[in-house]
Structure formats: C-alpha cells, structure tokens
Amino acid sequence: MKTNLTKTNVKSVISRAGRLFSRIAFFGAFILICSSAFAQNLFVSGHDARGGKIFKFTWDGRESIFASELYRPRCVAFDSAGNLFFVDYEILDAGGGEPRVNAAIYNAAIYKITPNGTLTIFASRLSYSSHLVADRVGNLFVADYDQGIIYKYKPTGSRATFASGLHHPVGMAFDGSGNLFVVDNNAGNIYQGSIYQYKPDGSRTTFAALEPGDRPADLAFDGMGNLFMADLGGNIYEYNLNSVLLRHNRTTFGSVPISAQSLAFDSAGNLFVVDSGGVSGSGGVIPNAIYKFTPQAARSTFASGQALNQGFACLAYQPMSPVCCE
C-alpha cells in the first residue's frame, strides 16, 4: 500500500548520513566480533516515538537499535557479503529549520552499511522504491513502484534497467538458480496481478496469475524452493514449485490478524512476517507486530510494537556470520 512521502534534497541526505555513521559504527564493530559460535540476526525497519529506526533482533528475540535518526525507513536487504541496504525518505527543509510536511514531491536514497559499520549513500534521487533484493554476486535490484521498472545496480553503484513494463512491482525474491521472481499489481485494477519469473538474461515468463481479490505485498523463498507471498488481506500463500501433479499448486500457509506486508526466512526454515496492525472488525486495535511461523505453520508472536510504541515495516535476515556474546 503506497504511502504519501515528502521530498528530500541531496544535501539533507548527506548530512543525515554523517549523523547516522557515529551511531552505527559501534554496532558494526560489535557484529564483527568473532567466536566459534554462529548466529543470525533479524533486521527490521520501522519507527518508535523518537523517529525512524532499524531494529536488530537476535535469534531468541532480544532487541536493540541498530540505526536511529532516520525519517521513514522501509525496504531492507542484505547481500551475500553482509552489507545492509535500506531505503529512507527525508523531509525537505522549508527554511528556518522547519520541516515542510505538506510537500507532495519526494526523493529517496538507498543507504549501504558495510559489516564494519561504514555508512555510505549507495544511490540517491530515486522515486518510490518499493522493494530491494540482492543476487548472489552482489548486484542490487530495486523495484520502482511508480514507474513499473526494476533497476539493477552493480556493486560499484552503476545502474541499468533490468525490466520495465510493470504496473506496480511490490515484492521480489531470487530462487536458488538465480531467477528473479516479481509480484506485480496488474494495470487497470490494483487488486489483481501476476507473479513473473525473470531469467538472469532478463527474459520473462508468467509464473502465476493472482486471484481477483489478492493484494500482494512481498515474496520469499524457503530452503526447499517453495515460494511464499504476503497478502495485505492477512494471508500468506505458498506456491509449491516442486509439485509433480499440480504445477505451481497454491495453498494458504497461514495468516496474521490484519495485514501481511513483509516476509523473511531464517536458516532453520522459520518464516517471519510483519503485520501492519490496525483496527479489527470488533472495533479493537491490534498492534503492529512480527509473527513467527514454524515450518509446520505454527504461529507465535515474535515481537509486538505496542509496549514501546514501535511500528515495524520490512524484514531482512543477516547472512550467517560468526559472532559472540549474543
């Protein structure tokens, strides 16, 4: 679901990057501490009462703030080298230090944080970037929701158009063979769409047509090669790519109370889902939360934003790396 955002100028982005670095350097250094044990951390974009944040959760649910003083961070993604990419938006300064909150035009910037805590602006002056995903060799793919384009950024930062002609791409995921899957809202009706499969050379086939009532939000592959789709109506759908009798058979894997908007699998096969929360049918308010599904689809609450006035947006799992004292 698209959110109205405000414009940022490049100078504001660069100054924000300088302030972020001092806060992130400590955490980056901490991640690099090594031992014989291995752990995998979950990184979540969002906000609390003091503004935009990127939160870090250890495997057992312990939470810390990885980056702060952000505006409205959304998409997050790791490459195979452990670099964290995220999109943020900033308010255009109207003069006198006052934010121009009603500005209708916005820019976005993609930030990059290396494993040692170095923060840089990877790309700037972007439109509405709805999703990020990296391939196995470090290329970053960026879906432009408004323009219907998928851009491919090399690790050097150079950009090329990988695919165009989409309506509103809202989720991407790579399978084990390097094929890119994209879920797109179809032209003429935002509640219909398709899942497309792109080969590394950019050629496209239609993997699946969505149901008329679908409201797609994100895609993710599990370790067995099955494709999962988050739906803003609350369901998580599973497409079995390995079925012999029924090609691309779709089932409902599970659901969350309000709206499933982001997916991520850990190395043990557990699925984590952000529920945007909201007003339930009975009139009560359900808090923004992260739910955990076991491979058998048993659901539990991993984190709730209610106690600390937090809101969660997008998920990304850190590649497996040696750490200690977690």
Coordinates of C-alpha atoms in Angstrom, one line a residue:
M1 CA 0.0 0.0 0.0
K2 CA 1.5 3.3 -1.1
T3 CA 2.2 6.0 1.5
N4 CA 2.4 9.7 0.7
L5 CA 6.0 10.8 1.2
T6 CA 7.8 14.1 1.2
K7 CA 10.8 15.3 -0.7
T8 CA 14.4 15.4 0.4
N9 CA 17.3 17.3 -1.2
V10 CA 20.7 15.6 -1.6
K11 CA 22.4 17.9 0.9
S12 CA 19.9 16.9 3.6
V13 CA 20.6 13.2 2.8
I14 CA 24.3 13.6 3.0
S15 CA 24.1 15.5 6.3
R16 CA 21.8 12.8 7.7
A17 CA 24.3 10.1 6.6
G18 CA 27.1 11.8 8.7
R19 CA 24.9 11.8 11.8
L20 CA 24.0 8.1 11.2
F21 CA 27.6 7.0 10.9
S22 CA 28.5 7.8 14.5
R23 CA 25.6 5.8 15.8
I24 CA 26.1 2.8 13.5
A25 CA 29.9 2.4 13.8
F26 CA 29.6 0.9 17.3
F27 CA 27.1 -1.7 16.2
G28 CA 29.0 -2.6 13.0
A29 CA 32.1 -3.2 15.1
F30 CA 30.2 -5.3 17.5
I31 CA 28.9 -7.5 14.7
L32 CA 32.4 -8.3 13.6
I33 CA 33.4 -9.8 17.0
C34 CA 34.1 -13.5 16.3
S35 CA 33.9 -16.8 18.0
S36 CA 33.3 -20.4 17.1
A37 CA 29.5 -19.9 17.5
F38 CA 27.2 -18.8 14.7
A39 CA 24.1 -16.7 15.0
Q40 CA 21.7 -15.0 12.6
N41 CA 20.1 -11.6 13.4
L42 CA 16.9 -10.2 12.1
F43 CA 16.9 -6.5 11.0
V44 CA 13.7 -4.6 10.8
S45 CA 13.0 -1.1 9.6
G46 CA 10.4 0.9 11.4
H47 CA 10.0 3.6 14.0
D48 CA 9.3 4.4 17.6
A49 CA 8.2 7.6 19.4
R50 CA 11.5 9.3 18.6
G51 CA 11.5 8.7 14.9
G52 CA 12.7 6.2 12.2
K53 CA 14.9 3.2 13.3
I54 CA 16.4 0.0 12.2
F55 CA 15.9 -2.6 14.9
K56 CA 18.1 -5.7 15.4
F57 CA 16.7 -8.9 16.9
T58 CA 18.8 -11.9 18.0
W59 CA 17.6 -15.4 17.3
D60 CA 15.9 -15.5 20.8
G61 CA 14.1 -12.2 20.4
R62 CA 16.4 -9.8 22.2
E63 CA 16.0 -6.4 20.6
S64 CA 18.4 -3.4 20.2
I65 CA 18.5 -0.3 18.0
F66 CA 21.0 -0.7 15.1
A67 CA 20.4 2.7 13.5
S68 CA 18.5 5.8 14.5
E69 CA 17.7 9.4 13.5
L70 CA 16.1 8.1 10.3
Y71 CA 13.0 9.6 8.7
R72 CA 10.8 6.7 7.4
P73 CA 13.0 3.7 6.5
R74 CA 11.2 1.0 4.5
C75 CA 12.9 -1.6 2.3
V76 CA 15.8 -3.5 3.8
A77 CA 18.1 -6.1 2.2
F78 CA 21.4 -7.9 2.7
D79 CA 23.8 -9.0 0.0
S80 CA 25.9 -12.2 0.4
A81 CA 28.8 -10.1 1.8
G82 CA 26.8 -8.9 4.7
N83 CA 26.2 -5.4 3.5
L84 CA 22.9 -3.9 4.6
F85 CA 20.9 -1.8 2.2
F86 CA 17.9 0.3 3.1
V87 CA 15.7 3.0 1.7
D88 CA 14.9 6.1 3.6
Y89 CA 13.0 9.3 2.9
E90 CA 13.6 12.7 4.5
I91 CA 11.6 15.9 4.8
L92 CA 12.5 18.8 2.7
D93 CA 13.7 21.7 4.9
A94 CA 11.3 24.7 4.3
G95 CA 13.8 27.1 5.9
G96 CA 14.4 28.1 9.5
G97 CA 14.9 24.5 10.4
E98 CA 11.1 23.8 10.0
P99 CA 10.0 20.7 8.1
R100 CA 7.8 21.2 5.0
V101 CA 5.4 18.4 6.0
N102 CA 3.0 19.0 3.1
A103 CA 5.5 18.7 0.3
A104 CA 4.0 16.5 -2.4
I105 CA 7.2 15.6 -4.2
Y106 CA 9.8 13.3 -2.6
N107 CA 13.1 11.7 -3.3
A108 CA 14.5 8.5 -1.8
A109 CA 18.1 7.4 -1.1
I110 CA 19.5 3.9 -0.7
Y111 CA 22.0 3.7 2.1
K112 CA 24.6 1.0 2.5
I113 CA 26.2 -0.2 5.8
T114 CA 29.2 -2.5 5.5
P115 CA 29.8 -5.2 8.1
N116 CA 32.5 -2.9 9.8
G117 CA 29.9 -0.1 10.2
T118 CA 30.9 2.1 7.3
L119 CA 27.8 4.1 6.1
T120 CA 27.5 5.5 2.6
I121 CA 24.8 6.7 0.2
F122 CA 24.7 4.0 -2.4
A123 CA 22.1 5.7 -4.7
S124 CA 20.0 8.9 -4.4
R125 CA 17.3 10.9 -6.2
L126 CA 15.1 7.9 -6.6
S127 CA 11.4 7.6 -7.0
Y128 CA 9.2 5.4 -4.9
S129 CA 11.3 2.3 -4.3
S130 CA 9.0 -0.4 -3.1
H131 CA 11.5 -3.3 -2.7
L132 CA 15.2 -4.3 -2.6
V133 CA 16.8 -7.6 -3.2
A134 CA 20.4 -8.7 -3.9
D135 CA 21.6 -11.6 -6.1
R136 CA 24.4 -14.0 -5.2
V137 CA 27.2 -11.9 -6.8
G138 CA 26.3 -8.6 -5.0
N139 CA 24.1 -6.9 -7.6
L140 CA 21.2 -4.9 -6.0
F141 CA 17.8 -5.0 -7.7
V142 CA 15.4 -2.1 -6.9
A143 CA 11.7 -2.1 -7.8
D144 CA 10.3 1.3 -8.7
Y145 CA 6.6 1.2 -7.7
D146 CA 5.5 4.3 -9.6
Q147 CA 7.4 3.8 -12.8
G148 CA 7.0 0.0 -13.1
I149 CA 10.7 -0.5 -13.6
I150 CA 13.3 -2.8 -11.9
Y151 CA 16.8 -1.4 -11.8
K152 CA 19.9 -3.4 -11.4
Y153 CA 22.8 -1.8 -9.5
K154 CA 26.3 -3.3 -9.7
P155 CA 28.4 -3.2 -6.5
T156 CA 30.1 -0.2 -7.9
G157 CA 26.8 1.7 -8.0
S158 CA 26.3 1.9 -11.7
R159 CA 22.7 1.4 -12.7
A160 CA 20.9 -0.2 -15.6
T161 CA 17.3 -1.0 -16.3
F162 CA 16.7 -4.8 -15.8
A163 CA 13.0 -4.9 -16.5
S164 CA 10.2 -2.5 -17.5
G165 CA 6.5 -2.5 -18.4
L166 CA 5.3 -3.5 -15.0
H167 CA 2.5 -1.7 -13.3
H168 CA 3.3 -1.6 -9.5
P169 CA 6.0 -4.2 -8.6
V170 CA 5.7 -4.7 -4.8
G171 CA 7.9 -7.7 -4.0
M172 CA 10.9 -9.6 -5.3
A173 CA 12.9 -12.8 -4.5
F174 CA 15.6 -14.9 -6.0
D175 CA 15.3 -18.7 -6.3
G176 CA 18.3 -21.0 -5.9
S177 CA 19.0 -20.9 -9.7
G178 CA 19.3 -17.1 -9.8
N179 CA 15.9 -16.4 -11.3
L180 CA 14.2 -13.3 -10.1
F181 CA 10.5 -13.6 -9.1
V182 CA 8.5 -10.4 -9.1
V183 CA 4.9 -9.9 -7.9
D184 CA 3.1 -7.1 -9.7
N185 CA -0.2 -5.4 -9.4
N186 CA -1.9 -5.5 -12.7
A187 CA -2.7 -2.4 -14.8
G188 CA -6.3 -1.3 -14.5
N189 CA -7.1 -3.0 -11.2
I190 CA -4.7 -2.7 -8.3
Y191 CA -6.3 -5.8 -6.6
Q192 CA -5.2 -8.2 -9.4
G193 CA -1.8 -9.1 -10.7
S194 CA 0.7 -11.7 -11.6
I195 CA 3.9 -13.2 -10.4
Y196 CA 6.6 -13.1 -13.1
Q197 CA 9.8 -15.1 -13.4
Y198 CA 12.9 -13.4 -14.9
K199 CA 15.9 -15.3 -16.0
P200 CA 19.3 -13.8 -15.5
D201 CA 19.3 -12.6 -19.1
G202 CA 16.1 -10.6 -18.4
S203 CA 13.7 -12.8 -20.4
R204 CA 10.3 -13.0 -18.7
T205 CA 7.6 -15.6 -18.2
T206 CA 4.4 -15.5 -16.2
F207 CA 4.7 -17.8 -13.2
A208 CA 1.2 -17.4 -11.8
A209 CA -1.8 -15.2 -12.2
L210 CA -3.2 -13.9 -8.9
E211 CA -6.7 -14.2 -7.7
P212 CA -9.0 -11.1 -8.2
G213 CA -9.1 -10.4 -4.5
D214 CA -5.3 -10.7 -3.9
R215 CA -3.4 -7.7 -2.6
P216 CA 0.2 -8.8 -2.9
A217 CA 2.9 -7.2 -0.8
D218 CA 6.1 -9.4 -0.7
L219 CA 7.7 -12.6 -1.8
A220 CA 10.2 -15.0 -0.2
F221 CA 11.6 -18.5 -0.9
D222 CA 12.1 -21.1 1.8
G223 CA 15.0 -23.5 1.8
M224 CA 13.1 -26.2 -0.1
G225 CA 12.5 -23.8 -3.1
N226 CA 8.8 -23.1 -2.4
L227 CA 7.6 -19.5 -3.0
F228 CA 5.6 -17.6 -0.4
M229 CA 3.6 -14.5 -1.0
A230 CA 2.4 -12.0 1.7
D231 CA -1.1 -10.5 1.1
L232 CA -2.3 -7.3 2.6
G233 CA -5.5 -9.1 3.4
G234 CA -3.6 -11.1 6.0
N235 CA -2.9 -14.4 4.3
I236 CA 0.4 -16.0 3.5
Y237 CA 0.2 -18.1 0.3
E238 CA 2.6 -20.9 -0.6
Y239 CA 3.4 -22.0 -4.2
N240 CA 4.9 -25.4 -4.4
L241 CA 7.4 -25.3 -7.2
N242 CA 8.3 -29.0 -6.7
S243 CA 4.9 -30.5 -7.1
V244 CA 4.7 -33.2 -9.8
L245 CA 1.0 -33.5 -10.1
L246 CA -0.1 -29.8 -9.7
R247 CA 2.2 -27.3 -11.3
H248 CA 2.6 -24.3 -9.0
N249 CA -0.1 -25.5 -6.7
R250 CA -1.1 -22.7 -4.3
T251 CA -2.2 -23.2 -0.7
T252 CA -2.8 -20.9 2.3
F253 CA 0.2 -21.5 4.6
G254 CA -1.1 -19.2 7.4
S255 CA -2.4 -15.8 8.3
V256 CA -1.9 -12.8 10.5
P257 CA -4.7 -10.8 12.1
I258 CA -4.7 -7.7 9.9
S259 CA -2.2 -7.3 7.0
A260 CA 0.9 -9.3 6.0
Q261 CA 3.4 -6.9 4.4
S262 CA 6.9 -8.3 4.7
L263 CA 8.4 -11.9 4.8
A264 CA 11.8 -13.3 5.7
F265 CA 13.0 -16.9 6.4
D266 CA 15.7 -17.7 8.9
S267 CA 18.3 -20.6 8.3
A268 CA 16.1 -23.0 10.3
G269 CA 13.1 -22.6 8.0
N270 CA 11.0 -20.4 10.3
L271 CA 9.0 -17.7 8.5
F272 CA 8.8 -14.2 10.0
V273 CA 6.0 -11.9 8.9
V274 CA 5.3 -8.2 9.7
D275 CA 1.6 -7.5 10.4
S276 CA 0.9 -3.8 10.0
G277 CA -1.8 -3.9 12.6
G278 CA -4.9 -1.7 12.7
V279 CA -8.5 -1.7 13.8
S280 CA -10.1 -5.1 14.0
G281 CA -13.6 -5.9 13.0
S282 CA -14.8 -5.8 16.6
G283 CA -13.5 -2.2 16.9
G284 CA -10.4 -3.0 18.9
V285 CA -6.9 -2.0 17.8
I286 CA -4.4 -4.8 17.0
P287 CA -0.8 -3.6 17.4
N288 CA 1.9 -3.7 14.7
A289 CA 3.8 -7.0 15.3
I290 CA 6.2 -9.6 13.9
Y291 CA 4.9 -13.1 13.9
K292 CA 7.0 -16.3 13.6
F293 CA 5.7 -19.4 11.8
T294 CA 7.5 -22.7 12.2
P295 CA 7.9 -24.9 9.1
Q296 CA 4.7 -26.7 10.3
A297 CA 2.9 -23.3 10.2
A298 CA 2.5 -22.9 13.9
R299 CA 2.3 -19.2 14.7
S300 CA 3.6 -17.3 17.7
T301 CA 4.3 -13.6 18.4
F302 CA 8.0 -12.8 18.0
A303 CA 7.8 -9.1 18.8
S304 CA 5.0 -6.6 19.4
G305 CA 5.3 -2.8 18.9
Q306 CA 2.6 -2.0 21.5
A307 CA 4.7 -1.7 24.6
L308 CA 7.4 0.6 23.3
N309 CA 5.2 2.5 20.8
Q310 CA 7.0 0.9 17.9
G311 CA 6.0 0.3 14.3
F312 CA 7.6 -2.4 12.1
A313 CA 7.8 -2.2 8.3
C314 CA 10.2 -4.5 6.5
L315 CA 12.4 -7.5 7.4
A316 CA 15.8 -8.8 6.3
Y317 CA 17.9 -11.6 7.7
Q318 CA 21.6 -11.1 8.1
P319 CA 23.7 -13.8 6.4
M320 CA 25.1 -16.4 8.7
S321 CA 28.3 -15.0 10.4
P322 CA 30.4 -15.7 13.4
V323 CA 29.6 -13.7 16.5
C324 CA 29.9 -14.0 20.2
C325 CA 28.3 -12.7 23.4
E326 CA 24.9 -12.5 21.8

